[in-house]
CSV table of C-alpha atoms and ligand atoms in Angstrom, one decimal:
chain,number,residue,atom,x,y,z
A,222,UNK,CA,-13.8,143.6,196.0
A,223,UNK,CA,-13.2,145.9,193.9
A,224,UNK,CA,-9.6,145.3,191.8
A,225,UNK,CA,-7.6,148.5,191.1
A,226,UNK,CA,-5.4,148.5,187.7
A,227,UNK,CA,-2.3,151.2,187.5
A,228,UNK,CA,-2.2,151.4,184.0
A,229,UNK,CA,0.2,153.1,181.3
A,230,UNK,CA,-1.8,156.6,179.9
A,231,UNK,CA,0.3,156.5,177.1
A,232,UNK,CA,1.3,152.7,176.5
A,233,UNK,CA,-1.2,151.1,178.5
A,234,UNK,CA,0.0,147.5,180.2
A,235,UNK,CA,-2.2,144.7,177.4
A,236,UNK,CA,-2.2,142.3,180.4
A,237,UNK,CA,-4.4,144.7,182.6
A,238,UNK,CA,-6.4,145.8,179.5
A,239,UNK,CA,-7.8,142.1,179.0
A,240,UNK,CA,-8.1,141.4,182.6
A,241,UNK,CA,-10.6,144.1,182.4
A,242,UNK,CA,-11.9,143.9,178.8
A,243,UNK,CA,-12.9,140.1,180.2
A,244,UNK,CA,-14.8,141.1,182.9
A,245,UNK,CA,-16.8,143.5,180.9
A,246,UNK,CA,-17.2,140.5,179.0
A,247,UNK,CA,-19.0,138.7,181.9
A,248,UNK,CA,-21.5,141.4,182.5
A,249,UNK,CA,-18.8,143.5,185.2
A,250,UNK,CA,-18.5,146.7,185.9
A,251,UNK,CA,-15.6,148.5,184.7
A,252,UNK,CA,-14.8,152.7,185.3
A,253,UNK,CA,-11.9,153.6,182.9
A,254,UNK,CA,-10.4,156.8,181.7
A,255,UNK,CA,-11.5,158.7,179.0
A,256,UNK,CA,-9.6,162.1,177.7
A,257,UNK,CA,-12.3,163.6,179.1
A,258,UNK,CA,-13.2,162.1,182.5
A,259,UNK,CA,-13.3,158.8,183.9
A,260,UNK,CA,-16.4,156.7,182.9
A,261,UNK,CA,-18.4,153.7,184.3
A,262,UNK,CA,-18.5,151.3,181.9
A,263,UNK,CA,-20.6,147.9,180.7
A,264,UNK,CA,-21.3,145.9,177.7
A,265,UNK,CA,-23.5,148.2,176.0
A,266,UNK,CA,-25.4,145.4,174.2
A,267,UNK,CA,-25.7,143.3,178.4
A,268,UNK,CA,-29.1,145.0,179.4
A,269,UNK,CA,-28.2,143.2,183.2
A,270,UNK,CA,-24.5,144.4,182.7
A,271,UNK,CA,-26.3,147.9,181.9
A,272,UNK,CA,-28.7,148.0,184.9
A,273,UNK,CA,-26.0,147.6,187.6
A,274,UNK,CA,-24.7,150.8,186.3
A,275,UNK,CA,-27.7,152.4,187.4
A,276,UNK,CA,-27.3,151.0,190.9
A,277,UNK,CA,-23.7,151.8,191.5
A,278,UNK,CA,-24.3,155.4,190.9
A,279,UNK,CA,-27.7,155.5,192.4
A,280,UNK,CA,-28.6,157.7,189.0
A,281,UNK,CA,-32.0,158.3,188.2
A,282,UNK,CA,-33.7,154.9,185.5
A,283,UNK,CA,-35.0,157.8,182.8
A,284,UNK,CA,-31.2,159.0,182.1
A,285,UNK,CA,-30.0,158.0,179.2
A,286,UNK,CA,-26.2,156.8,179.0
A,287,UNK,CA,-23.5,157.1,176.2
A,288,UNK,CA,-22.2,153.8,174.2
A,289,UNK,CA,-18.4,154.5,173.7
A,290,UNK,CA,-16.9,152.8,170.4
A,291,UNK,CA,-12.9,152.3,169.5
A,292,UNK,CA,-13.8,152.7,165.6
A,293,UNK,CA,-16.2,154.3,163.6
A,294,UNK,CA,-17.9,151.7,161.5
A,295,UNK,CA,-19.6,150.5,164.7
A,296,UNK,CA,-22.0,153.5,164.8
A,297,UNK,CA,-23.1,152.2,161.8
A,298,UNK,CA,-24.5,148.7,163.6
A,299,UNK,CA,-25.2,150.8,166.4
A,300,UNK,CA,-27.7,153.3,164.6
A,301,UNK,CA,-29.8,154.0,161.4
A,302,UNK,CA,-30.0,156.7,159.1
A,303,UNK,CA,-26.2,158.8,159.7
A,304,UNK,CA,-27.0,162.0,158.0
A,305,UNK,CA,-24.0,162.7,155.6
A,306,UNK,CA,-22.8,165.2,157.7
A,307,UNK,CA,-22.0,163.5,160.8
A,308,UNK,CA,-20.7,160.6,158.5
A,309,UNK,CA,-18.0,163.5,157.4
A,310,UNK,CA,-18.3,165.1,160.9
A,311,UNK,CA,-16.4,162.0,162.8
A,312,UNK,CA,-14.1,161.4,160.1
A,313,UNK,CA,-12.8,164.4,161.9
A,314,UNK,CA,-14.1,164.8,165.1
A,315,UNK,CA,-13.6,161.1,166.0
A,316,UNK,CA,-11.8,159.9,168.5
A,317,UNK,CA,-12.5,162.7,169.9
A,318,UNK,CA,-14.7,164.6,172.7
A,319,UNK,CA,-18.1,164.8,170.5
A,320,UNK,CA,-21.0,162.9,171.2
A,321,UNK,CA,-24.0,162.3,168.4
A,322,UNK,CA,-27.6,161.3,169.0
A,323,UNK,CA,-28.7,159.4,166.7
A,324,UNK,CA,-31.7,157.3,165.7
A,325,UNK,CA,-30.9,153.5,167.3
A,326,UNK,CA,-31.5,150.1,166.4
A,327,UNK,CA,-33.2,147.6,168.0
A,328,UNK,CA,-29.7,145.6,169.2
A,329,UNK,CA,-29.5,149.0,171.6
A,330,UNK,CA,-31.0,148.0,174.7
A,331,UNK,CA,-33.7,150.2,176.2
A,332,UNK,CA,-32.0,150.3,179.3
A,333,UNK,CA,-28.9,152.3,177.6
A,334,UNK,CA,-30.9,154.9,176.6
A,335,UNK,CA,-33.6,155.2,178.9
A,336,UNK,CA,-36.4,154.4,176.6
A,337,UNK,CA,-35.5,156.8,174.3
A,338,UNK,CA,-35.6,156.0,170.4
A,339,UNK,CA,-32.3,158.0,170.5
A,340,UNK,CA,-28.5,156.4,171.6
A,341,UNK,CA,-25.5,158.8,171.4
A,342,UNK,CA,-22.1,157.8,170.5
A,343,UNK,CA,-18.8,158.8,170.8
A,344,UNK,CA,-15.2,157.1,170.4
A,345,UNK,CA,-13.0,158.4,172.9
A,346,UNK,CA,-9.1,159.8,172.6
A,347,UNK,CA,-7.5,158.0,175.0
A,348,UNK,CA,-5.5,154.8,174.6
A,349,UNK,CA,-6.6,153.0,177.6
A,350,UNK,CA,-11.0,154.0,176.1
A,351,UNK,CA,-9.7,152.3,173.0
A,352,UNK,CA,-8.0,149.5,174.0
A,353,UNK,CA,-10.2,148.4,176.4
A,354,UNK,CA,-13.4,148.9,174.0
A,355,UNK,CA,-11.1,147.1,171.4
A,356,UNK,CA,-10.2,144.0,174.0
A,357,UNK,CA,-13.9,144.2,175.0
A,358,UNK,CA,-14.8,143.0,171.2
A,359,UNK,CA,-17.7,145.6,171.8
A,360,UNK,CA,-19.0,148.8,172.5
A,361,UNK,CA,-19.4,150.3,176.1
A,362,UNK,CA,-21.7,152.2,177.8
A,363,UNK,CA,-20.7,154.5,180.9
A,364,UNK,CA,-21.9,157.7,182.2
A,365,UNK,CA,-19.2,159.1,184.0
A,366,UNK,CA,-17.8,157.2,187.2
A,367,UNK,CA,-19.3,159.9,189.8
A,368,UNK,CA,-22.2,159.1,191.9
A,369,UNK,CA,-25.0,160.6,191.0
A,370,UNK,CA,-25.3,164.3,191.2
A,371,UNK,CA,-21.5,164.6,192.6
A,372,UNK,CA,-18.5,166.4,190.3
A,373,UNK,CA,-17.4,164.0,187.1
A,374,UNK,CA,-14.1,162.4,188.1
A,375,UNK,CA,-10.8,163.8,186.1
A,376,UNK,CA,-8.6,161.9,188.6
A,377,UNK,CA,-8.2,157.6,189.9
A,378,UNK,CA,-9.2,159.0,193.2
A,379,UNK,CA,-11.5,160.2,192.2
A,380,UNK,CA,-13.0,157.5,191.1
A,381,UNK,CA,-11.9,155.4,194.0
A,382,UNK,CA,-13.3,157.6,196.6
A,383,UNK,CA,-16.9,157.4,195.0
A,384,UNK,CA,-17.0,153.5,193.4
A,385,UNK,CA,-15.0,151.7,195.4
A,386,UNK,CA,-16.5,148.7,196.4
A,387,UNK,CA,-19.3,149.6,194.1
A,388,UNK,CA,-17.4,148.1,190.7
A,389,UNK,CA,-15.6,145.3,189.7
A,390,UNK,CA,-12.9,147.1,188.2
A,391,UNK,CA,-11.5,150.6,188.6
A,392,UNK,CA,-8.5,151.4,185.6
A,393,UNK,CA,-6.3,154.2,187.3
A,394,UNK,CA,-4.2,156.3,184.7
A,395,UNK,CA,-3.8,159.4,186.0
A,396,UNK,CA,-5.6,162.7,185.7
A,397,UNK,CA,-7.7,163.2,182.5
A,398,UNK,CA,-7.4,165.7,179.5
A,399,UNK,CA,-9.8,167.6,179.1
A,400,UNK,CA,-11.4,167.6,182.5
A,401,UNK,CA,-15.1,168.1,181.2
A,402,UNK,CA,-17.4,165.4,179.3
A,403,UNK,CA,-18.1,165.4,175.9
A,404,UNK,CA,-20.5,168.2,173.9
A,405,UNK,CA,-23.3,166.4,173.1
A,406,UNK,CA,-25.1,167.1,169.6
A,407,UNK,CA,-28.6,165.7,169.0
A,408,UNK,CA,-27.8,164.9,164.8
A,409,UNK,CA,-31.3,163.9,164.7
A,410,UNK,CA,-33.1,167.2,164.2
A,411,UNK,CA,-31.5,169.8,161.8
A,412,UNK,CA,-30.3,172.4,162.1
A,413,UNK,CA,-28.8,170.0,164.8
A,414,UNK,CA,-28.7,170.4,168.8
A,415,UNK,CA,-25.6,171.2,170.8
A,416,UNK,CA,-27.0,169.3,174.2
A,417,UNK,CA,-24.5,169.6,176.3
A,418,UNK,CA,-21.9,172.3,175.7
A,419,UNK,CA,-18.1,170.4,176.0
A,420,UNK,CA,-14.3,171.1,174.9
A,421,UNK,CA,-14.8,170.8,171.1
A,422,UNK,CA,-16.6,174.9,170.4
A,423,UNK,CA,-20.2,175.0,169.4
A,424,UNK,CA,-17.9,178.2,167.3
A,425,UNK,CA,-15.4,174.9,165.8
A,426,UNK,CA,-18.0,172.9,166.0
A,427,UNK,CA,-20.1,175.3,162.8
A,428,UNK,CA,-17.1,176.0,161.2
A,429,UNK,CA,-15.8,171.9,160.9
A,430,UNK,CA,-19.6,170.8,159.5
A,431,UNK,CA,-20.2,174.3,157.6
A,432,UNK,CA,-23.3,174.2,159.6
A,433,UNK,CA,-24.9,176.6,161.9
A,434,UNK,CA,-26.0,175.0,165.8
A,435,UNK,CA,-28.8,175.4,167.8
A,436,UNK,CA,-28.1,175.7,171.4
A,437,UNK,CA,-30.5,174.2,173.9
A,438,UNK,CA,-31.0,176.8,176.2
A,439,UNK,CA,-30.9,174.1,179.1
A,440,UNK,CA,-27.1,173.5,177.4
A,441,UNK,CA,-26.9,177.1,179.1
A,442,UNK,CA,-27.4,176.4,182.7
A,443,UNK,CA,-30.3,178.5,183.2
A,444,UNK,CA,-33.6,177.7,182.1
A,445,UNK,CA,-35.6,174.6,183.9
A,446,UNK,CA,-37.6,172.1,181.6
A,447,UNK,CA,-40.0,170.1,182.1
A,448,UNK,CA,-39.6,167.6,179.2
A,449,UNK,CA,-36.2,167.4,178.8
A,450,UNK,CA,-34.4,167.2,175.0
A,451,UNK,CA,-31.6,165.2,177.4
A,452,UNK,CA,-33.3,163.8,180.2
A,453,UNK,CA,-29.9,164.2,182.4
A,454,UNK,CA,-30.6,167.9,181.7
A,455,UNK,CA,-32.9,168.2,185.0
A,456,UNK,CA,-31.3,166.9,187.6
A,457,UNK,CA,-29.3,168.8,189.8
A,458,UNK,CA,-25.6,168.0,189.1
A,459,UNK,CA,-21.4,168.4,189.7
A,460,UNK,CA,-22.7,169.7,193.1
A,461,UNK,CA,-20.3,169.7,196.0
A,462,UNK,CA,-21.5,169.8,200.0
A,463,UNK,CA,-20.4,173.0,200.4
A,464,UNK,CA,-22.8,175.9,199.1
A,465,UNK,CA,-21.3,177.0,196.1
A,466,UNK,CA,-21.4,180.4,194.9
A,467,UNK,CA,-21.2,181.9,191.5
A,468,UNK,CA,-20.8,185.6,190.4
A,469,UNK,CA,-21.4,186.2,187.4
A,470,UNK,CA,-21.1,189.8,185.0
A,471,UNK,CA,-18.7,192.5,184.0
A,472,UNK,CA,-15.1,191.0,185.3
A,473,UNK,CA,-13.7,194.1,187.7
A,474,UNK,CA,-17.7,194.2,189.5
A,475,UNK,CA,-17.1,190.6,189.8
A,476,UNK,CA,-14.2,190.6,191.6
A,477,UNK,CA,-15.3,193.6,194.0
A,478,UNK,CA,-18.6,191.2,194.6
A,479,UNK,CA,-16.2,188.2,195.7
A,480,UNK,CA,-13.9,190.3,197.9
A,481,UNK,CA,-17.9,191.3,200.1
A,482,UNK,CA,-19.3,187.9,199.5
A,483,UNK,CA,-15.7,186.6,200.6
A,484,UNK,CA,-15.6,189.2,203.7
A,485,UNK,CA,-19.0,189.0,204.8
A,486,UNK,CA,-19.5,185.3,205.0
A,487,UNK,CA,-15.7,184.9,207.1
A,488,UNK,CA,-17.4,187.8,209.5
A,489,UNK,CA,-20.0,185.2,210.2
A,490,UNK,CA,-17.4,182.2,211.2
A,491,UNK,CA,-18.2,180.4,208.4
A,492,UNK,CA,-14.6,178.3,206.4
A,493,UNK,CA,-14.2,180.0,202.7
A,494,UNK,CA,-12.9,179.2,199.4
A,495,UNK,CA,-12.5,181.4,196.0
A,496,UNK,CA,-12.1,179.2,193.5
A,497,UNK,CA,-10.8,181.8,190.7
A,498,UNK,CA,-8.2,182.3,188.4
A,499,UNK,CA,-4.7,183.0,188.6
A,500,UNK,CA,-5.4,186.2,186.7
A,501,UNK,CA,-8.4,187.4,189.6
A,502,UNK,CA,-6.2,185.9,192.7
A,503,UNK,CA,-3.4,188.6,191.9
A,504,UNK,CA,-5.5,191.2,191.6
A,505,UNK,CA,-7.7,191.2,194.8
A,506,UNK,CA,-4.3,190.1,196.5
A,507,UNK,CA,-5.5,187.1,198.1
A,508,UNK,CA,-3.6,183.9,198.5
A,509,UNK,CA,-5.3,182.2,201.8
A,510,UNK,CA,-7.9,180.3,201.2
A,511,UNK,CA,-7.6,180.5,197.5
A,512,UNK,CA,-8.0,177.0,195.2
A,513,UNK,CA,-6.3,178.3,192.1
A,514,UNK,CA,-8.7,176.9,189.0
A,515,UNK,CA,-6.5,177.9,186.1
A,516,UNK,CA,-5.5,180.6,183.8
A,517,UNK,CA,-8.2,183.1,181.6
A,518,UNK,CA,-5.1,183.5,179.1
A,519,UNK,CA,-6.0,180.1,178.5
A,520,UNK,CA,-10.5,178.0,180.1
A,521,UNK,CA,-9.1,175.2,178.8
A,522,UNK,CA,-6.5,175.0,182.0
A,523,UNK,CA,-9.9,175.7,184.1
A,524,UNK,CA,-12.2,173.6,182.3
A,525,UNK,CA,-9.4,170.8,183.8
A,526,UNK,CA,-9.1,171.9,186.9
A,527,UNK,CA,-13.1,172.8,187.6
A,528,UNK,CA,-14.5,169.4,188.8
A,529,UNK,CA,-11.3,169.0,190.8
A,530,UNK,CA,-11.4,172.1,192.3
A,531,UNK,CA,-15.1,171.3,193.2
A,532,UNK,CA,-14.3,168.4,194.7
A,533,UNK,CA,-11.4,170.0,197.1
A,534,UNK,CA,-14.5,172.2,198.6
A,535,UNK,CA,-15.4,168.8,200.4
A,536,UNK,CA,-12.3,167.3,201.0
A,537,UNK,CA,-10.6,170.5,203.1
A,538,UNK,CA,-14.9,171.0,204.7
A,539,UNK,CA,-15.1,174.4,203.6
A,540,UNK,CA,-19.1,175.5,204.1
A,541,UNK,CA,-18.9,177.7,201.5
A,542,UNK,CA,-16.8,178.2,197.8
A,543,UNK,CA,-17.5,181.6,195.8
A,544,UNK,CA,-16.4,181.3,192.0
A,545,UNK,CA,-15.6,183.8,189.1
A,546,UNK,CA,-17.9,183.6,186.4
A,547,UNK,CA,-16.4,183.1,182.5
A,548,UNK,CA,-18.0,184.6,179.0
A,549,UNK,CA,-20.2,182.5,177.4
A,550,UNK,CA,-18.1,181.2,174.1
A,551,UNK,CA,-14.8,178.8,173.2
A,552,UNK,CA,-14.9,176.0,176.1
A,553,UNK,CA,-16.1,179.2,178.9
A,554,UNK,CA,-19.7,177.4,177.7
A,555,UNK,CA,-18.8,174.4,178.8
A,556,UNK,CA,-17.3,176.1,182.2
A,557,UNK,CA,-20.5,177.6,182.9
A,558,UNK,CA,-22.9,174.8,182.0
A,559,UNK,CA,-21.1,173.1,184.8
A,560,UNK,CA,-20.7,176.2,187.5
A,561,UNK,CA,-24.4,177.3,186.8
A,562,UNK,CA,-25.4,173.3,187.6
A,563,UNK,CA,-23.3,172.8,190.2
A,564,UNK,CA,-24.3,176.7,192.5
A,565,UNK,CA,-26.9,177.0,195.0
A,566,UNK,CA,-26.9,180.8,194.6
A,567,UNK,CA,-25.9,182.7,190.9
A,568,UNK,CA,-25.1,186.6,192.1
A,569,UNK,CA,-24.8,189.0,188.6
A,570,UNK,CA,-22.4,191.6,189.3
B,9,LIG,O1,-16.8,162.9,177.9
B,9,LIG,C1,-18.6,161.8,178.0
B,9,LIG,O2,-19.4,162.2,177.2
B,9,LIG,C2,-18.8,161.4,179.2
B,9,LIG,C3,-17.5,160.4,179.7
B,9,LIG,C4,-17.2,158.7,180.7
B,9,LIG,O3,-17.2,159.2,178.0
B,9,LIG,N1,-19.4,160.8,179.8
B,9,LIG,C5,-20.8,161.3,180.5
B,9,LIG,O4,-21.7,160.2,180.5
B,9,LIG,O5,-20.9,162.6,180.7
B,9,LIG,P1,-23.0,161.2,181.8
B,9,LIG,O6,-23.9,159.8,181.1
B,9,LIG,O7,-22.3,162.0,181.9
B,9,LIG,O8,-23.8,162.5,180.2
B,9,LIG,C6,-24.2,161.7,179.0
B,9,LIG,C7,-25.5,162.6,179.0
B,9,LIG,C8,-26.8,162.7,179.7
B,9,LIG,O9,-26.8,164.7,179.9
B,9,LIG,C9,-27.6,162.5,178.6
B,9,LIG,O10,-28.9,162.6,179.4
B,9,LIG,C10,-27.4,162.7,177.7
B,9,LIG,O11,-25.9,162.3,177.4
B,9,LIG,N2,-27.8,161.3,176.6
B,9,LIG,C11,-27.3,160.2,176.4
B,9,LIG,N3,-27.9,159.7,175.9
B,9,LIG,C12,-28.9,160.3,175.4
B,9,LIG,C13,-30.1,160.4,174.2
B,9,LIG,N4,-30.1,159.2,173.8
B,9,LIG,N5,-30.4,161.6,173.7
B,9,LIG,C14,-30.3,162.6,174.9
B,9,LIG,N6,-29.7,163.0,175.4
B,9,LIG,C15,-28.9,161.9,176.1
B,10,LIG,MG1,-22.3,162.4,184.1
């Protein structure tokens, strides 16, 4: 039912890419790797193909999809009124993990944008994604390739687990590079608004673009508003079956709280995992029940392991996961956005 193609991430075998591209052109669904997470792709200009994405993921119909291109010039075919600063920014930032929301042209189907007058566009920095889009000869609409509400997939196995039997092709090229989804910028506003923090940090963006950005309150992962700017913001996301408890605040206090809660639930007979960094693990001196999520010295390691670790809670049938919080700056902002959305409970210590 689903064709699985193992592909080299750096030098993708062109015959395999062409097989997948042909299926895309005929209106099929192809899951493929990007530098952030795996995407679930369909021909962005074919409304029927795009509708199949929503079915395969159980995605709410009012959540619009990012369109992926392989050449910067394709941007002008899909959107109107590209501000000068965006033209300059994509020269520097594409290919890469930044998505710009702009006013759409008629050619972009309403199915892609969930009826919005804007469309989100990005050029991914992954050889497999770029080759696939090029061979398909058209832009590819692709949300993350997980079942709606589940953690995004960062390995081929994650995609196979969620999507086998639901899509035509899964291209497996191993683990993705960043592990969290692209930074989404609303470029129809001035100052521009960060709708979703990602691997390209707000600090870096401001420096490159030479503008201050606003951060949408929902991008911090906390406030809930009824008419969000990015419709995807209002749904529970990234949630494992296990109950995830996020401990925020001063790091010394956080470590103390982690231990208290760990032993409290252990004494109630629960299966509890600690999603903690190498540094925290060393300080706490615990080795059992630890899912190491990276190092505080380089938060990109935490971003990369984040979704894999959330999925591991369920793979190993934990009842509860306890996770440490991070500072709301740099890539920490992207990590906290995902953790706060995934958490059943947030404790401020
Ligand atoms: O890194 C990524 O961005 C990955 C890979 C596959 O490219 N894609 C991804 O897609 O994360 P998805 O569908 O899981 O998230 C897309 C986000 C959603 O929050 C959605 O609401 C927002 O982008 N979005 C899409 N089109 C939009 C629009 N026209 N206006 C505002 N937000 C939009
Ligand atoms: Mg997603």
